[in-house]
mmCIF file of C-alpha atoms in Angstrom:
data_model
loop_
_atom_site.group_PDB
_atom_site.id
_atom_site.type_symbol
_atom_site.label_atom_id
_atom_site.label_comp_id
_atom_site.label_asym_id
_atom_site.label_seq_id
_atom_site.Cartn_x
_atom_site.Cartn_y
_atom_site.Cartn_z
ATOM 1 C CA MET X 25 -122.311 111.062 -74.270
ATOM 2 C CA SER X 26 -119.627 113.140 -76.035
ATOM 3 C CA THR X 27 -116.270 113.449 -74.310
ATOM 4 C CA GLY X 28 -114.852 115.981 -76.810
ATOM 5 C CA LEU X 29 -113.825 119.465 -75.776
ATOM 6 C CA SER X 30 -116.078 122.419 -76.548
ATOM 7 C CA GLY X 31 -114.796 125.295 -78.695
ATOM 8 C CA ASN X 32 -113.963 127.378 -75.630
ATOM 9 C CA SER X 33 -112.354 124.416 -73.890
ATOM 10 C CA LYS X 34 -110.202 123.682 -76.930
ATOM 11 C CA ALA X 35 -109.040 127.298 -77.027
ATOM 12 C CA GLN X 36 -108.270 127.242 -73.313
ATOM 13 C CA HIS X 37 -106.428 123.936 -73.698
ATOM 14 C CA LYS X 38 -104.349 125.355 -76.566
ATOM 15 C CA GLU X 39 -103.591 128.521 -74.570
ATOM 16 C CA ALA X 40 -102.520 126.438 -71.577
ATOM 17 C CA ALA X 41 -100.184 124.444 -73.817
ATOM 18 C CA TYR X 42 -98.613 127.676 -75.077
ATOM 19 C CA LEU X 43 -97.936 128.792 -71.501
ATOM 20 C CA THR X 44 -96.503 125.488 -70.289
ATOM 21 C CA ILE X 45 -92.730 125.480 -69.976
ATOM 22 C CA PRO X 46 -91.481 122.551 -72.093
ATOM 23 C CA LYS X 47 -89.008 120.205 -70.469
ATOM 24 C CA THR X 48 -86.776 120.299 -73.520
ATOM 25 C CA THR X 49 -85.514 123.151 -75.679
ATOM 26 C CA ILE X 50 -85.100 122.118 -79.314
ATOM 27 C CA ALA X 51 -82.739 124.279 -81.383
ATOM 28 C CA LEU X 52 -81.167 124.219 -84.838
ATOM 29 C CA VAL X 53 -77.384 124.561 -84.656
ATOM 30 C CA LEU X 54 -74.797 124.952 -87.416
ATOM 31 C CA PRO X 55 -71.788 122.911 -86.166
ATOM 32 C CA ALA X 56 -69.364 124.115 -88.860
ATOM 33 C CA PHE X 57 -69.429 125.898 -92.195
ATOM 34 C CA ASN X 58 -70.678 123.739 -95.088
ATOM 35 C CA GLU X 59 -72.024 121.165 -92.639
ATOM 36 C CA PRO X 60 -75.693 120.123 -92.220
ATOM 37 C CA ILE X 61 -77.641 121.897 -89.494
ATOM 38 C CA ASN X 62 -78.144 119.743 -86.405
ATOM 39 C CA LEU X 63 -81.194 119.454 -84.171
ATOM 40 C CA GLU X 64 -80.049 119.798 -80.569
ATOM 41 C CA ARG X 65 -82.030 119.152 -77.415
ATOM 42 C CA THR X 66 -81.188 120.646 -74.024
ATOM 43 C CA PRO X 67 -83.137 120.929 -70.738
ATOM 44 C CA THR X 68 -85.180 124.133 -70.476
ATOM 45 C CA LEU X 69 -84.329 126.372 -67.538
ATOM 46 C CA LYS X 70 -86.937 125.941 -64.827
ATOM 47 C CA THR X 71 -86.406 129.461 -63.486
ATOM 48 C CA THR X 72 -86.385 132.561 -65.692
ATOM 49 C CA PRO X 73 -83.375 134.762 -64.799
ATOM 50 C CA VAL X 74 -83.620 138.381 -63.667
ATOM 51 C CA GLY X 75 -83.936 140.734 -66.629
ATOM 52 C CA SER X 76 -85.223 138.035 -68.963
ATOM 53 C CA VAL X 77 -88.369 136.523 -70.404
ATOM 54 C CA LEU X 78 -88.970 132.985 -71.576
ATOM 55 C CA VAL X 79 -90.924 132.898 -74.830
ATOM 56 C CA ARG X 80 -92.354 130.240 -77.078
ATOM 57 C CA VAL X 81 -91.123 131.119 -80.561
ATOM 58 C CA LEU X 82 -94.116 131.240 -82.922
ATOM 59 C CA SER X 83 -92.264 132.474 -86.006
ATOM 60 C CA THR X 84 -88.762 133.608 -86.828
ATOM 61 C CA SER X 85 -86.894 135.087 -89.762
ATOM 62 C CA VAL X 86 -85.141 133.205 -92.542
ATOM 63 C CA ARG X 87 -82.978 135.726 -94.366
ATOM 64 C CA PRO X 88 -82.027 135.660 -98.058
ATOM 65 C CA HIS X 89 -78.324 135.553 -97.181
ATOM 66 C CA ASN X 90 -78.493 132.725 -94.611
ATOM 67 C CA ARG X 91 -77.111 130.323 -97.234
ATOM 68 C CA ALA X 92 -73.978 132.453 -97.635
ATOM 69 C CA GLY X 93 -73.551 132.529 -93.861
ATOM 70 C CA PHE X 94 -73.825 128.758 -93.557
ATOM 71 C CA SER X 95 -71.067 128.330 -96.143
ATOM 72 C CA GLY X 96 -68.746 130.847 -94.443
ATOM 73 C CA LYS X 97 -69.109 133.425 -97.225
ATOM 74 C CA SER X 98 -71.055 136.083 -95.329
ATOM 75 C CA PRO X 99 -69.458 139.521 -94.795
ATOM 76 C CA LEU X 100 -70.775 139.260 -91.243
ATOM 77 C CA SER X 101 -68.880 137.454 -88.503
ATOM 78 C CA LEU X 102 -70.379 134.114 -87.439
ATOM 79 C CA PRO X 103 -68.478 131.997 -84.885
ATOM 80 C CA VAL X 104 -69.365 128.336 -85.429
ATOM 81 C CA PRO X 105 -70.966 126.415 -83.904
ATOM 82 C CA TYR X 106 -73.890 128.784 -83.561
ATOM 83 C CA ASN X 107 -77.678 128.878 -83.397
ATOM 84 C CA PRO X 108 -79.196 130.995 -86.231
ATOM 85 C CA GLY X 109 -82.323 133.124 -86.049
ATOM 86 C CA ASN X 110 -82.154 136.892 -85.647
ATOM 87 C CA SER X 111 -85.673 138.073 -84.809
ATOM 88 C CA GLY X 112 -89.137 136.654 -84.359
ATOM 89 C CA VAL X 113 -92.557 136.676 -82.790
ATOM 90 C CA GLY X 114 -93.306 134.780 -79.608
ATOM 91 C CA ARG X 115 -95.666 134.157 -76.723
ATOM 92 C CA VAL X 116 -94.368 134.951 -73.247
ATOM 93 C CA ILE X 117 -94.322 131.818 -71.100
ATOM 94 C CA ALA X 118 -92.586 133.161 -68.003
ATOM 95 C CA VAL X 119 -90.897 136.349 -66.834
ATOM 96 C CA GLY X 120 -88.013 137.136 -64.525
ATOM 97 C CA PRO X 121 -88.741 138.357 -60.979
ATOM 98 C CA ASP X 122 -88.013 141.987 -61.920
ATOM 99 C CA ALA X 123 -90.560 142.238 -64.775
ATOM 100 C CA VAL X 124 -93.292 144.786 -64.028
ATOM 101 C CA ALA X 125 -95.163 145.214 -67.328
ATOM 102 C CA ILE X 126 -94.729 142.136 -69.506
ATOM 103 C CA LYS X 127 -96.931 139.228 -68.471
ATOM 104 C CA PRO X 128 -97.148 135.548 -69.414
ATOM 105 C CA GLY X 129 -99.478 135.079 -72.365
ATOM 106 C CA GLN X 130 -98.554 138.320 -74.132
ATOM 107 C CA LEU X 131 -97.634 138.296 -77.808
ATOM 108 C CA VAL X 132 -94.250 139.968 -78.319
ATOM 109 C CA TYR X 133 -91.898 140.930 -81.126
ATOM 110 C CA LEU X 134 -88.375 139.664 -80.439
ATOM 111 C CA ASN X 135 -85.908 142.347 -81.485
ATOM 112 C CA GLY X 136 -82.635 140.715 -82.524
ATOM 113 C CA PHE X 137 -80.370 143.726 -81.860
ATOM 114 C CA TYR X 138 -78.749 143.006 -78.492
ATOM 115 C CA LEU X 139 -76.754 145.393 -76.301
ATOM 116 C CA ALA X 140 -74.607 144.458 -73.321
ATOM 117 C CA ARG X 141 -76.233 146.145 -70.329
ATOM 118 C CA ASP X 142 -72.870 147.056 -68.812
ATOM 119 C CA ASP X 143 -71.429 148.279 -72.140
ATOM 120 C CA PRO X 144 -74.329 149.284 -74.415
ATOM 121 C CA GLU X 145 -72.235 151.496 -76.695
ATOM 122 C CA GLY X 146 -69.294 149.135 -77.135
ATOM 123 C CA THR X 147 -70.830 145.666 -77.129
ATOM 124 C CA ARG X 148 -73.586 145.109 -79.683
ATOM 125 C CA VAL X 149 -74.535 142.032 -81.683
ATOM 126 C CA LEU X 150 -77.154 140.898 -84.149
ATOM 127 C CA ASN X 151 -78.592 137.850 -82.453
ATOM 128 C CA GLY X 152 -78.005 134.686 -84.467
ATOM 129 C CA LEU X 153 -76.500 136.684 -87.325
ATOM 130 C CA HIS X 154 -73.365 138.692 -86.447
ATOM 131 C CA ASP X 155 -71.027 138.684 -83.439
ATOM 132 C CA GLY X 156 -69.257 141.972 -84.102
ATOM 133 C CA PHE X 157 -66.171 140.693 -85.957
ATOM 134 C CA GLY X 158 -64.744 138.684 -83.100
ATOM 135 C CA ASP X 159 -64.473 141.190 -80.264
ATOM 136 C CA PRO X 160 -64.320 139.016 -77.099
ATOM 137 C CA GLY X 161 -67.205 140.783 -75.360
ATOM 138 C CA GLN X 162 -69.416 140.667 -78.418
ATOM 139 C CA THR X 163 -68.648 137.010 -79.068
ATOM 140 C CA LYS X 164 -69.491 136.222 -75.445
ATOM 141 C CA LEU X 165 -72.852 138.008 -75.726
ATOM 142 C CA PHE X 166 -73.582 136.313 -79.065
ATOM 143 C CA LYS X 167 -72.864 132.835 -77.696
ATOM 144 C CA GLN X 168 -74.628 133.375 -74.377
ATOM 145 C CA LEU X 169 -78.024 134.273 -75.811
ATOM 146 C CA GLY X 170 -78.271 132.173 -78.967
ATOM 147 C CA GLY X 171 -80.506 132.626 -81.995
ATOM 148 C CA LEU X 172 -84.226 132.049 -82.389
ATOM 149 C CA TRP X 173 -84.356 128.952 -84.567
ATOM 150 C CA ARG X 174 -85.662 127.081 -81.545
ATOM 151 C CA ASN X 175 -88.973 126.229 -79.884
ATOM 152 C CA VAL X 176 -88.430 128.344 -76.751
ATOM 153 C CA ALA X 177 -85.911 131.083 -76.024
ATOM 154 C CA THR X 178 -84.732 133.169 -73.099
ATOM 155 C CA VAL X 179 -84.347 136.765 -74.291
ATOM 156 C CA PRO X 180 -83.498 140.070 -72.591
ATOM 157 C CA LEU X 181 -86.570 141.756 -71.161
ATOM 158 C CA GLU X 182 -86.000 144.912 -73.203
ATOM 159 C CA ASN X 183 -85.910 142.919 -76.457
ATOM 160 C CA ALA X 184 -89.414 141.516 -75.986
ATOM 161 C CA ILE X 185 -91.671 144.250 -77.365
ATOM 162 C CA PRO X 186 -95.407 143.787 -76.654
ATOM 163 C CA LEU X 187 -97.687 143.622 -79.695
ATOM 164 C CA ASN X 188 -101.355 144.569 -79.812
ATOM 165 C CA GLU X 189 -102.649 141.089 -80.599
ATOM 166 C CA LYS X 190 -106.295 142.125 -80.673
ATOM 167 C CA LEU X 191 -105.587 144.701 -83.378
ATOM 168 C CA LEU X 192 -102.902 142.925 -85.383
ATOM 169 C CA VAL X 193 -104.162 139.340 -85.290
ATOM 170 C CA ASP X 194 -107.863 139.390 -84.397
ATOM 171 C CA GLU X 195 -108.918 142.502 -86.326
ATOM 172 C CA LEU X 196 -106.366 142.913 -89.128
ATOM 173 C CA GLY X 197 -105.859 139.193 -89.617
ATOM 174 C CA TYR X 198 -102.076 139.068 -89.640
ATOM 175 C CA SER X 199 -100.542 135.663 -89.016
ATOM 176 C CA PHE X 200 -97.558 135.194 -86.706
ATOM 177 C CA GLY X 201 -95.485 134.710 -89.850
ATOM 178 C CA ASP X 202 -96.768 138.000 -91.279
ATOM 179 C CA LEU X 203 -95.671 139.826 -88.146
ATOM 180 C CA ASN X 204 -92.068 138.834 -88.831
ATOM 181 C CA TYR X 205 -92.206 141.509 -91.522
ATOM 182 C CA ILE X 206 -91.744 143.968 -88.638
ATOM 183 C CA GLN X 207 -88.051 143.045 -88.695
ATOM 184 C CA ARG X 208 -87.595 144.078 -92.334
ATOM 185 C CA LEU X 209 -89.595 147.261 -91.886
ATOM 186 C CA SER X 210 -87.842 148.223 -88.643
ATOM 187 C CA VAL X 211 -84.419 148.170 -90.317
ATOM 188 C CA ALA X 212 -85.776 150.230 -93.209
ATOM 189 C CA HIS X 213 -87.524 152.618 -90.833
ATOM 190 C CA GLY X 214 -84.175 153.229 -89.130
ATOM 191 C CA GLY X 215 -82.860 154.671 -92.394
ATOM 192 C CA VAL X 216 -86.013 156.648 -93.167
ATOM 193 C CA SER X 217 -86.069 158.043 -89.630
ATOM 194 C CA ALA X 218 -82.371 158.988 -89.790
ATOM 195 C CA ALA X 219 -83.058 160.834 -93.060
ATOM 196 C CA ASP X 220 -85.790 162.836 -91.300
ATOM 197 C CA LEU X 221 -87.934 162.521 -94.426
ATOM 198 C CA ARG X 222 -91.057 164.632 -94.830
ATOM 199 C CA ALA X 223 -94.040 164.297 -97.155
ATOM 200 C CA GLY X 224 -93.317 165.972 -100.478
ATOM 201 C CA GLU X 225 -89.555 165.456 -100.362
ATOM 202 C CA THR X 226 -87.627 163.501 -102.983
ATOM 203 C CA VAL X 227 -85.384 160.645 -101.872
ATOM 204 C CA ILE X 228 -83.053 158.386 -103.844
ATOM 205 C CA VAL X 229 -82.894 154.737 -102.722
ATOM 206 C CA ALA X 230 -80.074 152.719 -104.245
ATOM 207 C CA PRO X 231 -79.562 149.989 -105.044
ATOM 208 C CA ALA X 232 -83.246 149.204 -104.629
ATOM 209 C CA THR X 233 -83.714 145.545 -105.542
ATOM 210 C CA GLY X 234 -82.689 144.084 -102.190
ATOM 211 C CA HIS X 235 -84.478 142.753 -99.108
ATOM 212 C CA PHE X 236 -84.153 145.942 -97.042
ATOM 213 C CA SER X 237 -83.818 148.530 -99.813
ATOM 214 C CA GLY X 238 -87.259 147.671 -101.162
ATOM 215 C CA ALA X 239 -88.693 148.239 -97.699
ATOM 216 C CA VAL X 240 -86.934 151.624 -97.490
ATOM 217 C CA ALA X 241 -88.562 152.667 -100.766
ATOM 218 C CA GLU X 242 -91.983 151.440 -99.644
ATOM 219 C CA ILE X 243 -91.912 153.267 -96.309
ATOM 220 C CA ALA X 244 -90.679 156.495 -97.899
ATOM 221 C CA ALA X 245 -93.492 156.318 -100.460
ATOM 222 C CA GLN X 246 -96.081 155.618 -97.771
ATOM 223 C CA ILE X 247 -95.182 158.780 -95.852
ATOM 224 C CA GLY X 248 -95.643 160.866 -98.998
ATOM 225 C CA CYS X 249 -92.167 161.123 -100.508
ATOM 226 C CA LYS X 250 -91.292 160.899 -104.170
ATOM 227 C CA VAL X 251 -88.902 157.955 -104.371
ATOM 228 C CA ILE X 252 -86.312 157.484 -107.121
ATOM 229 C CA THR X 253 -85.108 153.876 -107.122
ATOM 230 C CA LEU X 254 -81.956 152.904 -109.007
ATOM 231 C CA SER X 255 -80.914 149.616 -110.557
ATOM 232 C CA ARG X 256 -78.829 148.302 -113.422
ATOM 233 C CA SER X 257 -82.132 147.152 -114.886
ATOM 234 C CA ALA X 258 -85.288 149.211 -114.320
ATOM 235 C CA SER X 259 -87.483 146.161 -115.018
ATOM 236 C CA LYS X 260 -86.262 144.586 -111.766
ATOM 237 C CA LEU X 261 -87.971 147.420 -109.884
ATOM 238 C CA GLU X 262 -91.397 146.700 -111.376
ATOM 239 C CA PRO X 263 -92.670 144.995 -108.176
ATOM 240 C CA LEU X 264 -92.159 148.334 -106.383
ATOM 241 C CA THR X 265 -93.407 150.704 -109.078
ATOM 242 C CA SER X 266 -96.507 148.610 -109.774
ATOM 243 C CA ARG X 267 -97.652 148.910 -106.150
ATOM 244 C CA HIS X 268 -96.601 152.470 -105.369
ATOM 245 C CA PRO X 269 -97.287 155.352 -107.786
ATOM 246 C CA ARG X 270 -94.841 157.575 -105.861
ATOM 247 C CA ILE X 271 -91.932 155.271 -106.721
ATOM 248 C CA ALA X 272 -90.067 155.901 -109.984
ATOM 249 C CA ALA X 273 -87.556 153.417 -111.408
ATOM 250 C CA LEU X 274 -84.386 154.405 -113.219
ATOM 251 C CA GLY X 275 -82.033 151.996 -114.948
ATOM 252 C CA LEU X 276 -78.424 153.145 -114.793
ATOM 253 C CA SER X 277 -76.189 153.194 -117.860
ATOM 254 C CA GLY X 278 -72.882 153.143 -116.012
ATOM 255 C CA ASP X 279 -71.910 156.556 -117.359
ATOM 256 C CA GLU X 280 -71.665 158.974 -114.429
ATOM 257 C CA MET X 281 -72.629 162.165 -116.272
ATOM 258 C CA LYS X 282 -75.544 160.552 -118.109
ATOM 259 C CA ASP X 283 -76.896 158.905 -114.964
ATOM 260 C CA VAL X 284 -76.677 162.092 -112.876
ATOM 261 C CA ALA X 285 -78.496 163.942 -115.664
ATOM 262 C CA ALA X 286 -81.203 161.251 -115.729
ATOM 263 C CA ILE X 287 -81.708 161.512 -111.962
ATOM 264 C CA ARG X 288 -81.812 165.307 -112.198
ATOM 265 C CA THR X 289 -84.580 164.971 -114.797
ATOM 266 C CA LEU X 290 -86.692 163.267 -112.119
ATOM 267 C CA ALA X 291 -85.484 165.683 -109.413
ATOM 268 C CA PRO X 292 -84.736 168.998 -111.201
ATOM 269 C CA GLY X 293 -83.532 170.830 -108.096
ATOM 270 C CA GLY X 294 -81.698 167.820 -106.757
ATOM 271 C CA ALA X 295 -82.937 165.165 -104.360
ATOM 272 C CA ASP X 296 -83.489 166.036 -100.708
ATOM 273 C CA ALA X 297 -81.994 162.796 -99.441
ATOM 274 C CA TYR X 298 -80.220 159.635 -100.493
ATOM 275 C CA ILE X 299 -80.452 156.360 -98.568
ATOM 276 C CA ASP X 300 -77.680 153.953 -99.496
ATOM 277 C CA VAL X 301 -78.474 150.265 -99.003
ATOM 278 C CA SER X 302 -75.504 148.809 -100.888
ATOM 279 C CA PRO X 303 -74.511 145.160 -100.321
ATOM 280 C CA PRO X 304 -70.813 144.240 -99.945
ATOM 281 C CA PRO X 305 -70.351 143.282 -103.647
ATOM 282 C CA ALA X 306 -71.157 146.903 -104.576
ATOM 283 C CA THR X 307 -67.725 147.862 -103.203
ATOM 284 C CA ALA X 308 -66.152 146.739 -106.488
ATOM 285 C CA SER X 309 -68.172 149.308 -108.432
ATOM 286 C CA PRO X 310 -69.769 151.960 -106.176
ATOM 287 C CA HIS X 311 -71.490 153.692 -109.088
ATOM 288 C CA TYR X 312 -74.787 153.947 -107.175
ATOM 289 C CA LEU X 313 -73.071 155.878 -104.406
ATOM 290 C CA THR X 314 -71.228 158.233 -106.746
ATOM 291 C CA VAL X 315 -74.209 159.283 -108.874
ATOM 292 C CA SER X 316 -76.619 159.474 -105.937
ATOM 293 C CA LEU X 317 -74.363 161.777 -103.909
ATOM 294 C CA ALA X 318 -73.837 163.928 -107.003
ATOM 295 C CA SER X 319 -77.617 164.249 -107.407
ATOM 296 C CA LEU X 320 -78.319 165.740 -103.980
ATOM 297 C CA ARG X 321 -79.380 169.356 -103.635
ATOM 298 C CA LEU X 322 -77.713 171.969 -101.469
ATOM 299 C CA PHE X 323 -78.064 170.899 -97.803
ATOM 300 C CA GLY X 324 -79.128 167.398 -98.859
ATOM 301 C CA ARG X 325 -78.793 164.365 -96.589
ATOM 302 C CA ALA X 326 -77.046 161.055 -97.257
ATOM 303 C CA ILE X 327 -77.807 158.059 -95.048
ATOM 304 C CA PHE X 328 -75.514 155.031 -95.113
ATOM 305 C CA LEU X 329 -77.503 151.910 -94.338
ATOM 306 C CA GLY X 330 -75.520 149.496 -96.507
ATOM 307 C CA ILE X 331 -72.283 147.532 -96.229
ATOM 308 C CA MET X 332 -69.450 148.663 -98.481
ATOM 309 C CA PHE X 333 -65.723 148.733 -97.745
ATOM 310 C CA ASP X 334 -63.044 151.270 -98.727
ATOM 311 C CA VAL X 335 -65.072 153.392 -101.125
ATOM 312 C CA LYS X 336 -64.092 156.878 -102.303
ATOM 313 C CA ILE X 337 -66.244 159.977 -101.843
ATOM 314 C CA ASN X 338 -65.776 163.344 -103.545
ATOM 315 C CA CYS X 339 -65.329 165.317 -100.333
ATOM 316 C CA MET X 340 -65.046 168.644 -102.156
ATOM 317 C CA SER X 341 -68.433 168.143 -103.801
ATOM 318 C CA VAL X 342 -70.031 167.018 -100.537
ATOM 319 C CA MET X 343 -68.534 169.919 -98.574
ATOM 320 C CA SER X 344 -69.385 172.606 -101.121
ATOM 321 C CA ARG X 345 -73.057 171.583 -101.109
ATOM 322 C CA ASN X 346 -73.198 171.226 -97.303
ATOM 323 C CA ILE X 347 -74.307 167.607 -97.528
ATOM 324 C CA THR X 348 -75.029 165.956 -94.188
ATOM 325 C CA ILE X 349 -73.843 162.341 -94.005
ATOM 326 C CA ILE X 350 -75.519 160.126 -91.436
ATOM 327 C CA ARG X 351 -74.630 156.544 -90.554
ATOM 328 C CA ALA X 352 -77.879 154.825 -89.621
ATOM 329 C CA GLY X 353 -76.720 151.205 -89.658
ATOM 330 C CA TRP X 354 -78.409 148.296 -87.929
ATOM 331 C CA SER X 355 -78.336 150.207 -84.659
ATOM 332 C CA GLY X 356 -80.819 152.496 -86.405
ATOM 333 C CA HIS X 357 -83.500 149.853 -85.902
ATOM 334 C CA CYS X 358 -86.664 151.613 -84.842
ATOM 335 C CA ILE X 359 -89.527 149.495 -83.525
ATOM 336 C CA PRO X 360 -92.652 151.635 -83.183
ATOM 337 C CA ALA X 361 -95.193 150.540 -80.592
ATOM 338 C CA VAL X 362 -97.948 148.570 -82.299
#
């Protein structure tokens, strides 16, 4: 007589395991810059606090610049020791007593942009990634919640966004790892949304070889825009242009007049919008910013989604063409219901 579990029983057993609160929380913690990451074990809270959900982390993000952060070379502020992990996908294990919609068992996206409930405009952090440059309130919020490189996490109720598991996983076949792509696309969508792009418009994305800038270009192309992507080397943009016929690549020469003329060849009347996704090193030579702003049409829009410091802008040129400048930033995250 077989004592093995049937297919349904195995599934039920696995589901029950997902919904069981583990006795121990296991987290990865960076004790100090340039030190190995430690595995730390702490007792899991038996009661989920008001305004929170307890989730089993099924996947979480590993960012391209995590290495720089671990060595203390990130432009973002990271108070060590800290637990990395900004966003993820999880299964709700338990909910606080005030939860009315989210239920145990639901698949959720864990949005890593946290706001203090009693100071939502002044106290904001990127969970496991940035504490707001050392402001006491922001550092407190950053330390209190902790990142998502852990097996289970307690997160604010409003940061657990329900996902349509039947559609995304069962029908479309996305893995839990695939769904982490929501984080990259949500940041990019914040910039595209701030630009108020419409099908048929022309948008410049620069520089366009990065983690988020590529996503900006992809989303803009998908909604029907003509996208002009800029790089020092056009060949580096081939992964984008090969997949999206609406994306054009332009390699910059470094000469302002020549590069503006080249952009204007692709957008004769001037581009409708420019989304800047510059990394901090671009501060030393903000050529992308200069030529892109100069290539906007009358009443064009410029969206700043990047991180540069102390750059100069030709205010006379911007003013005379009635350019609207919008700061989207990380707070521009937009997570559509899925």
